[in-house]
Amino acid sequence: DEELDAARYAEVAEDLEPDQVALLLESLPRDERQECWEQVPEEQRVDVLVEMRAEARAPLVKELDSRTLDQLISGLDAETLIELGESLPDDVVDIALARMDERQRAHYERSAQYDEDAIGRYVDHDLLILPQNSRVRDAERLLRREVPEYTTHLWLVDRTGRYTGAVPTLSLFGKPDHLPLVDLIDDEIEPLSALRSLKEATEAFEHAEISALPVVDENGLLLGRMSMRLALELLHEQYESQMMASAGLDEEEDLFAPVMRSSRRRATWLGINLLTAFLASWAIGLFEGTLQQVVALAVLMPVVASMGGIAGSQTLTLMIRGLALGQITAANMMPLLRKELSVGGLNGVLWAVVIGIVASWWFSSFAIGVVIALAIVVNIAVAALSGVLIPILLDKLKIDPALSGSVILTTVTDVVGFVVFLGLGSLFLL
Amino acid sequence: DEELDAARYAEVAEDLEPDQVALLLESLPRDERQECWEQVPEEQRVDVLVEMRAEARAPLVKELDSRTLDQLISGLDAETLIELGESLPDDVVDIALARMDERQRAHYERSAQYDEDAIGRYVDHDLLILPQNSRVRDAERLLRREVPEYTTHLWLVDRTGRYTGAVPTLSLFGKPDHLPLVDLIDDEIEPLSALRSLKEATEAFEHAEISALPVVDENGLLLGRMSMRLALELLHEQYESQMMASAGLDEEEDLFAPVMRSSRRRATWLGINLLTAFLASWAIGLFEGTLQQVVALAVLMPVVASMGGIAGSQTLTLMIRGLALGQITAANMMPLLRKELSVGGLNGVLWAVVIGIVASWWFSSFAIGVVIALAIVVNIAVAALSGVLIPILLDKLKIDPALSGSVILTTVTDVVGFVVFLGLGSLFLL
């Protein structure tokens, strides 16, 4: 591992892409980050800010003096302002808009109408557009100028700006000058609707054999394009945010967020989990008398809870993937439940025997072995059942099972595990 | 949700892409899957098999009669055989190779040399290659034929097949026929080394503004190309496999794997977790005498363990993301530890007070409130410390912290939590 601090920054910065500078800045504690930021060349600053997480970006923007901020916001294009928007004070956004050229401002206003999860918000406007009655010679003239990255097609529109078709640039080679472009349209390319979600955009790229797709609004108006490169970035963010959410964290969370703010945010998740822990305690509390007489039960409680929790989360994880891929339907729910119950049954019996033997030997009591073995079988079966049903239920309620499934599942396996184990203990050991 | 069963398959199949058929087949129980598979048109079968998970694919391949298998393997290209290889018996692979044309066989043999995580294994060979002394007219002649998808560049090689440069196809427009192509080389494109990992390939696409990159071997020989589309698919698989691994599951796991096989695989993970649960039990067992006298301690144990586990996994998740992005270095480890300990300290004190009050009231004992409050503070601090150090340690040992970090962390917080809580209980409550 190399040390990356403000002093070394100057040496390495020249070779770094804006997203790498952003990662480096985010890895520094906030005071060092500020120092290092001041060494980023002015012409790179906007690109670096765009790549940073909102929470790490905001304080850097706040510290800018008005002259620098001024330079930074003059000449912003629509995409960049959309991306930076949430970190800029409203009045700065207004100034930036006032300074934009009219076309970019129109782009901005159209994009800003779409919400955070809609494709329309993230279109870029670097695309080559021609009227639908253009000919091969018009296309060739356009292509002789500088072309935007990922350009593989020209886009045709009618007089009102409605999308009419895509012409592969390579199809132009060897074609006569006067041939109408409509004769070269590739019918297999379907434009994306601006209202569709980002997830649908990444799916579209898995089928479309093209590196940038046209995006149209509800009326068929060509708004811009979305590149596969952006889809790759969005997929990355989507997974990162899912991983963070499963621990009650936000994707924008800064590694060096201020202690107070970070504590406050995490407190909520701890609070929710505390409630579930108290629920488990309450279940145990029902059997205080039994515990007092057979203290071995208290010692073995974590084994029962843990085995249920682990078996359940294996089923849950399989279900979460299946739901994400659209593979769980009303038709296969019952066979799936049967299969998971069988797997749970087999593993339940196997580990019940192992645990039963260990517990009997440990506490020199055959009865304790039998009690924990029964509790393990029941709890692993309940875990399989919950692992299948909880995510299906959450999905029906439009709650992401990847987010809250695990908390609910372990609450169920904890409570059921404790009640069954201590309940059987009360019956057979007193 | 729509029911997707064998009977309905025929109606919808025409509109489905091979990957969608694969998802549909995987969502069916194994006997229905076989029925449905038999309705897949022969010309689509290879593409569907390629898209399926290895574990779901293998039994379908096994059931093929020799005539069908024969049809299926004649005319395979190198990429497809690489992809299907693991599901085909060795002798079938040999027959497929014998039937391949010589060029494809050479491609296959080169790709098969690279291991599962290397770029070289997954290159495709659909690229337009020209000798480096070619001129614009040669390029235009080549482009008039059918071009592979994602073609934005032509690749130049020397007489021995070494990669010498990339020529953007669009740069050809308006250039004189006799201009040497070397004059049009785009210097910004750097070929991928075949030995690099798939993760590095997806990172390269975030910087290269191109939809397919050339791949070269150790000697600079042009092996083929890797498309951004494949990078997108690989990123998807990588995240899926990480999610599955965190529950001790394999990415290739079939939703309807046979019960015996599935049980056997999951048993290992349950066994590992059982050992950690017994460790927690052992810790509790040290305090049997105390538990017998103060049964309230047994009731409250899950609260101490749970709060430590949750607080720890928040820190752990933040660290896992930081490590994946290369943001954790020797230089920022100490400030990070300080910050996480501060956050843990604040939340520890906050929740210690809340839990202390609830416990005092529940068991009408101020002393119990004090004991659990102290235990919570200590355990959340230990959780923050472990959340930072465990992933760093695992990373140094080249073990993926996303895989085993959580098990180790909760073992630490369980054991420390129980020992501190019951230890304090023994000191103050007896």
Coordinates of N, CA and C in Angstrom, one line a residue, chain A residues 164-281:
Chain A
T164 N -36.9 9.3 -35.6 CA -37.5 8.4 -36.6 C -36.6 7.2 -37.0
G165 N -35.3 7.2 -36.6 CA -34.5 6.0 -36.9 C -33.0 6.2 -36.6
A166 N -32.3 5.1 -36.6 CA -30.8 5.1 -36.4 C -30.1 4.6 -37.7
V167 N -29.1 5.3 -38.1 CA -28.3 4.9 -39.3 C -26.9 4.6 -38.8
P168 N -26.5 3.3 -39.0 CA -25.1 2.9 -38.6 C -24.1 3.7 -39.4
T169 N -23.1 4.3 -38.8 CA -22.2 5.1 -39.6 C -21.4 4.2 -40.6
L170 N -21.2 3.0 -40.2 CA -20.4 2.1 -41.1 C -21.1 1.7 -42.3
S171 N -22.5 1.9 -42.3 CA -23.2 1.5 -43.5 C -23.1 2.5 -44.6
L172 N -22.4 3.7 -44.3 CA -22.3 4.7 -45.3 C -21.2 4.4 -46.3
F173 N -20.2 3.6 -45.9 CA -19.1 3.3 -46.7 C -19.5 2.7 -48.1
G174 N -19.1 3.4 -49.1 CA -19.3 2.8 -50.5 C -20.7 3.1 -51.0
K175 N -21.5 3.9 -50.2 CA -22.9 4.2 -50.7 C -22.9 5.5 -51.5
P176 N -23.8 5.5 -52.6 CA -23.8 6.7 -53.4 C -24.2 8.0 -52.6
D177 N -23.6 9.1 -52.9 CA -23.9 10.4 -52.2 C -25.3 10.8 -52.0
H178 N -26.1 10.5 -53.1 CA -27.5 11.0 -53.0 C -28.5 10.0 -52.4
L179 N -28.0 8.9 -51.9 CA -28.9 7.9 -51.3 C -29.6 8.5 -50.1
P180 N -30.9 8.4 -49.9 CA -31.5 8.9 -48.7 C -31.1 8.0 -47.5
L181 N -30.9 8.7 -46.4 CA -30.5 8.0 -45.2 C -31.5 7.0 -44.7
V182 N -32.8 7.3 -44.9 CA -33.9 6.4 -44.4 C -33.7 5.0 -45.0
D183 N -33.1 4.9 -46.1 CA -32.9 3.6 -46.7 C -31.9 2.7 -45.9
L184 N -31.1 3.4 -45.0 CA -30.1 2.7 -44.3 C -30.4 2.5 -42.8
I185 N -31.7 2.8 -42.4 CA -32.1 2.7 -41.0 C -32.0 1.3 -40.5
D186 N -31.4 1.1 -39.3 CA -31.3 -0.2 -38.7 C -32.5 -0.4 -37.8
D187 N -33.4 -1.3 -38.2 CA -34.7 -1.4 -37.5 C -34.6 -2.1 -36.2
E188 N -33.5 -2.7 -35.9 CA -33.4 -3.4 -34.6 C -33.2 -2.5 -33.4
I189 N -32.8 -1.3 -33.7 CA -32.6 -0.4 -32.5 C -33.8 0.2 -32.0
E190 N -34.1 0.0 -30.7 CA -35.3 0.6 -30.1 C -34.9 1.6 -29.1
P191 N -35.5 2.8 -29.3 CA -35.1 3.9 -28.3 C -35.6 3.6 -26.9
L192 N -34.9 4.1 -25.9 CA -35.3 3.9 -24.5 C -36.3 5.0 -24.2
S193 N -37.3 4.7 -23.4 CA -38.2 5.7 -22.9 C -37.6 6.4 -21.7
A194 N -37.7 7.8 -21.7 CA -37.0 8.6 -20.7 C -37.6 8.3 -19.3
L195 N -38.8 7.7 -19.3 CA -39.5 7.4 -18.0 C -39.1 6.1 -17.4
R196 N -38.4 5.3 -18.1 CA -38.0 4.0 -17.6 C -36.9 4.1 -16.6
S197 N -36.7 3.1 -15.7 CA -35.8 3.2 -14.6 C -34.4 2.9 -15.1
L198 N -33.4 3.3 -14.3 CA -32.0 3.0 -14.6 C -31.7 1.5 -14.7
K199 N -32.4 0.7 -13.9 CA -32.2 -0.7 -13.9 C -32.6 -1.2 -15.3
E200 N -33.7 -0.7 -15.8 CA -34.2 -1.1 -17.1 C -33.2 -0.7 -18.2
A201 N -32.5 0.4 -18.0 CA -31.5 0.9 -19.0 C -30.4 -0.1 -19.1
T202 N -29.9 -0.6 -17.9 CA -28.8 -1.5 -17.9 C -29.2 -2.8 -18.6
E203 N -30.4 -3.2 -18.3 CA -30.9 -4.5 -19.0 C -31.0 -4.3 -20.5
A204 N -31.4 -3.1 -20.9 CA -31.5 -2.9 -22.4 C -30.2 -3.1 -23.0
F205 N -29.1 -2.6 -22.3 CA -27.8 -2.7 -23.0 C -27.3 -4.2 -23.0
E206 N -27.9 -5.1 -22.2 CA -27.5 -6.4 -22.3 C -28.0 -7.1 -23.6
H207 N -29.0 -6.5 -24.2 CA -29.6 -7.0 -25.4 C -29.3 -6.2 -26.6
A208 N -29.3 -4.9 -26.5 CA -29.0 -4.1 -27.7 C -27.5 -4.2 -28.0
E209 N -27.2 -4.4 -29.2 CA -25.7 -4.6 -29.6 C -25.2 -3.2 -30.0
I210 N -25.2 -2.3 -29.1 CA -24.9 -0.9 -29.5 C -24.4 -0.3 -28.2
S211 N -23.5 0.7 -28.3 CA -22.8 1.3 -27.1 C -23.5 2.5 -26.6
A212 N -24.5 3.1 -27.3 CA -25.2 4.2 -26.8 C -26.6 4.1 -27.4
L213 N -27.6 4.3 -26.6 CA -29.0 4.2 -27.1 C -29.7 5.5 -27.1
P214 N -30.6 5.8 -28.1 CA -31.3 7.1 -28.1 C -32.4 7.0 -27.0
V215 N -32.7 8.2 -26.4 CA -33.7 8.3 -25.4 C -34.8 9.2 -25.8
V216 N -36.0 8.8 -25.8 CA -37.2 9.6 -26.2 C -38.1 9.9 -25.1
D217 N -38.9 11.0 -25.2 CA -39.9 11.3 -24.2 C -41.2 10.7 -24.5
E218 N -42.2 11.0 -23.8 CA -43.6 10.4 -23.9 C -44.1 10.6 -25.3
N219 N -43.7 11.7 -26.0 CA -44.2 12.1 -27.3 C -43.3 11.6 -28.4
G220 N -42.3 10.9 -28.1 CA -41.4 10.4 -29.1 C -40.3 11.4 -29.5
L221 N -40.2 12.5 -28.8 CA -39.2 13.5 -29.0 C -37.8 13.0 -28.6
L222 N -36.8 13.1 -29.4 CA -35.5 12.6 -29.1 C -34.8 13.6 -28.1
L223 N -34.6 13.1 -26.8 CA -34.0 13.9 -25.8 C -32.5 13.9 -25.8
G224 N -31.9 12.8 -26.1 CA -30.5 12.6 -26.0 C -30.2 11.2 -26.1
R225 N -29.0 10.8 -25.5 CA -28.7 9.4 -25.6 C -28.2 8.9 -24.2
M226 N -28.1 7.6 -24.0 CA -27.5 7.1 -22.8 C -26.5 6.1 -23.3
S227 N -25.2 6.2 -22.7 CA -24.2 5.4 -23.2 C -24.0 4.1 -22.3
M228 N -23.5 3.1 -22.8 CA -23.3 1.8 -22.1 C -22.3 2.1 -20.9
R229 N -21.4 3.0 -21.1 CA -20.4 3.4 -20.1 C -21.2 4.0 -18.9
L230 N -22.2 4.7 -19.1 CA -23.0 5.2 -18.0 C -23.8 4.1 -17.3
A231 N -24.3 3.2 -18.1 CA -25.0 2.0 -17.6 C -24.0 1.2 -16.7
L232 N -22.8 1.1 -17.1 CA -21.8 0.3 -16.3 C -21.6 1.1 -14.9
E233 N -21.5 2.4 -15.0 CA -21.3 3.2 -13.8 C -22.5 3.1 -12.8
L234 N -23.7 3.1 -13.5 CA -24.9 3.0 -12.7 C -25.1 1.7 -12.0
L235 N -24.7 0.6 -12.7 CA -24.8 -0.7 -12.2 C -23.9 -0.8 -10.9
H236 N -22.7 -0.3 -11.1 CA -21.7 -0.2 -10.0 C -22.4 0.5 -8.7
E237 N -22.9 1.6 -9.0 CA -23.5 2.4 -7.9 C -24.7 1.7 -7.2
Q238 N -25.5 1.0 -8.1 CA -26.6 0.3 -7.6 C -26.2 -0.8 -6.6
Y239 N -25.2 -1.6 -7.0 CA -24.7 -2.7 -6.1 C -24.1 -2.1 -4.9
E240 N -23.3 -1.0 -5.0 CA -22.7 -0.4 -3.8 C -23.8 0.0 -2.9
S241 N -24.8 0.7 -3.4 CA -25.9 1.2 -2.5 C -26.7 0.1 -1.9
Q242 N -26.8 -1.1 -2.6 CA -27.5 -2.2 -2.0 C -26.7 -2.8 -0.8
M243 N -25.3 -2.9 -1.0 CA -24.5 -3.4 0.0 C -24.5 -2.5 1.3
M244 N -24.4 -1.2 1.0 CA -24.4 -0.2 2.1 C -25.8 -0.3 2.8
A245 N -26.9 -0.4 2.1 CA -28.2 -0.3 2.6 C -28.4 -1.6 3.5
S246 N -27.8 -2.7 3.2 CA -28.0 -3.9 4.0 C -27.4 -3.7 5.4
A247 N -26.6 -2.7 5.6 CA -26.1 -2.4 7.0 C -26.7 -1.1 7.5
G248 N -27.8 -0.6 6.8 CA -28.4 0.6 7.3 C -27.6 1.9 6.9
L249 N -26.7 1.8 5.9 CA -25.9 2.9 5.5 C -26.4 3.5 4.2
D250 N -26.0 4.7 3.9 CA -26.3 5.4 2.7 C -25.2 5.3 1.7
E251 N -25.5 5.2 0.4 CA -24.4 5.0 -0.6 C -23.5 6.3 -0.6
E252 N -24.1 7.4 -0.3 CA -23.3 8.7 -0.4 C -22.5 8.9 0.9
E253 N -22.6 8.0 1.8 CA -21.8 8.1 3.1 C -20.3 8.3 2.8
D254 N -19.8 9.3 3.4 CA -18.4 9.7 3.3 C -17.6 8.9 4.3
L255 N -16.4 8.3 3.9 CA -15.5 7.6 4.8 C -15.2 8.4 6.0
F256 N -15.0 9.7 5.8 CA -14.7 10.6 6.9 C -15.8 11.6 7.2
A257 N -17.0 11.1 7.2 CA -18.2 12.0 7.6 C -17.9 12.5 9.0
P258 N -18.4 13.7 9.3 CA -18.3 14.2 10.7 C -18.9 13.3 11.7
V259 N -18.2 13.1 12.8 CA -18.6 12.1 13.8 C -20.1 12.3 14.2
M260 N -20.5 13.5 14.5 CA -21.9 13.7 15.0 C -22.9 13.2 13.9
R261 N -22.7 13.7 12.7 CA -23.6 13.3 11.6 C -23.7 11.8 11.4
S262 N -22.5 11.2 11.4 CA -22.4 9.8 11.2 C -23.1 9.0 12.3
S263 N -22.9 9.4 13.5 CA -23.5 8.8 14.7 C -25.0 8.9 14.6
R264 N -25.5 10.1 14.3 CA -26.9 10.2 14.2 C -27.6 9.3 13.2
R265 N -26.9 9.2 12.0 CA -27.5 8.3 11.0 C -27.5 6.9 11.4
R266 N -26.4 6.4 12.0 CA -26.3 5.0 12.3 C -27.2 4.7 13.5
A267 N -27.5 5.7 14.4 CA -28.3 5.4 15.6 C -29.6 4.8 15.2
T268 N -30.2 5.3 14.1 CA -31.5 4.8 13.7 C -31.5 3.3 13.5
W269 N -30.5 2.8 12.7 CA -30.4 1.4 12.4 C -30.2 0.6 13.7
L270 N -29.4 1.1 14.6 CA -29.1 0.5 15.9 C -30.4 0.4 16.7
G271 N -31.2 1.5 16.6 CA -32.5 1.5 17.4 C -33.5 0.5 16.9
I272 N -33.6 0.3 15.5 CA -34.5 -0.7 15.0 C -34.0 -2.1 15.4
N273 N -32.7 -2.3 15.4 CA -32.2 -3.6 15.8 C -32.4 -3.9 17.3
L274 N -32.3 -2.8 18.1 CA -32.5 -2.9 19.5 C -33.9 -3.4 19.8
L275 N -34.9 -2.9 19.1 CA -36.3 -3.4 19.3 C -36.4 -4.9 19.0
T276 N -35.7 -5.4 18.0 CA -35.8 -6.8 17.7 C -35.1 -7.6 18.8
A277 N -34.0 -7.0 19.3 CA -33.2 -7.7 20.4 C -34.1 -7.8 21.6
F278 N -34.8 -6.7 21.9 CA -35.7 -6.8 23.1 C -36.8 -7.8 22.9
L279 N -37.2 -8.0 21.7 CA -38.2 -9.0 21.4 C -37.7 -10.4 21.8
A280 N -36.4 -10.6 21.4 CA -35.8 -11.9 21.7 C -35.7 -12.0 23.2
S281 N -35.3 -10.9 23.9 CA -35.1 -11.0 25.4 C -36.5 -11.3 26.0

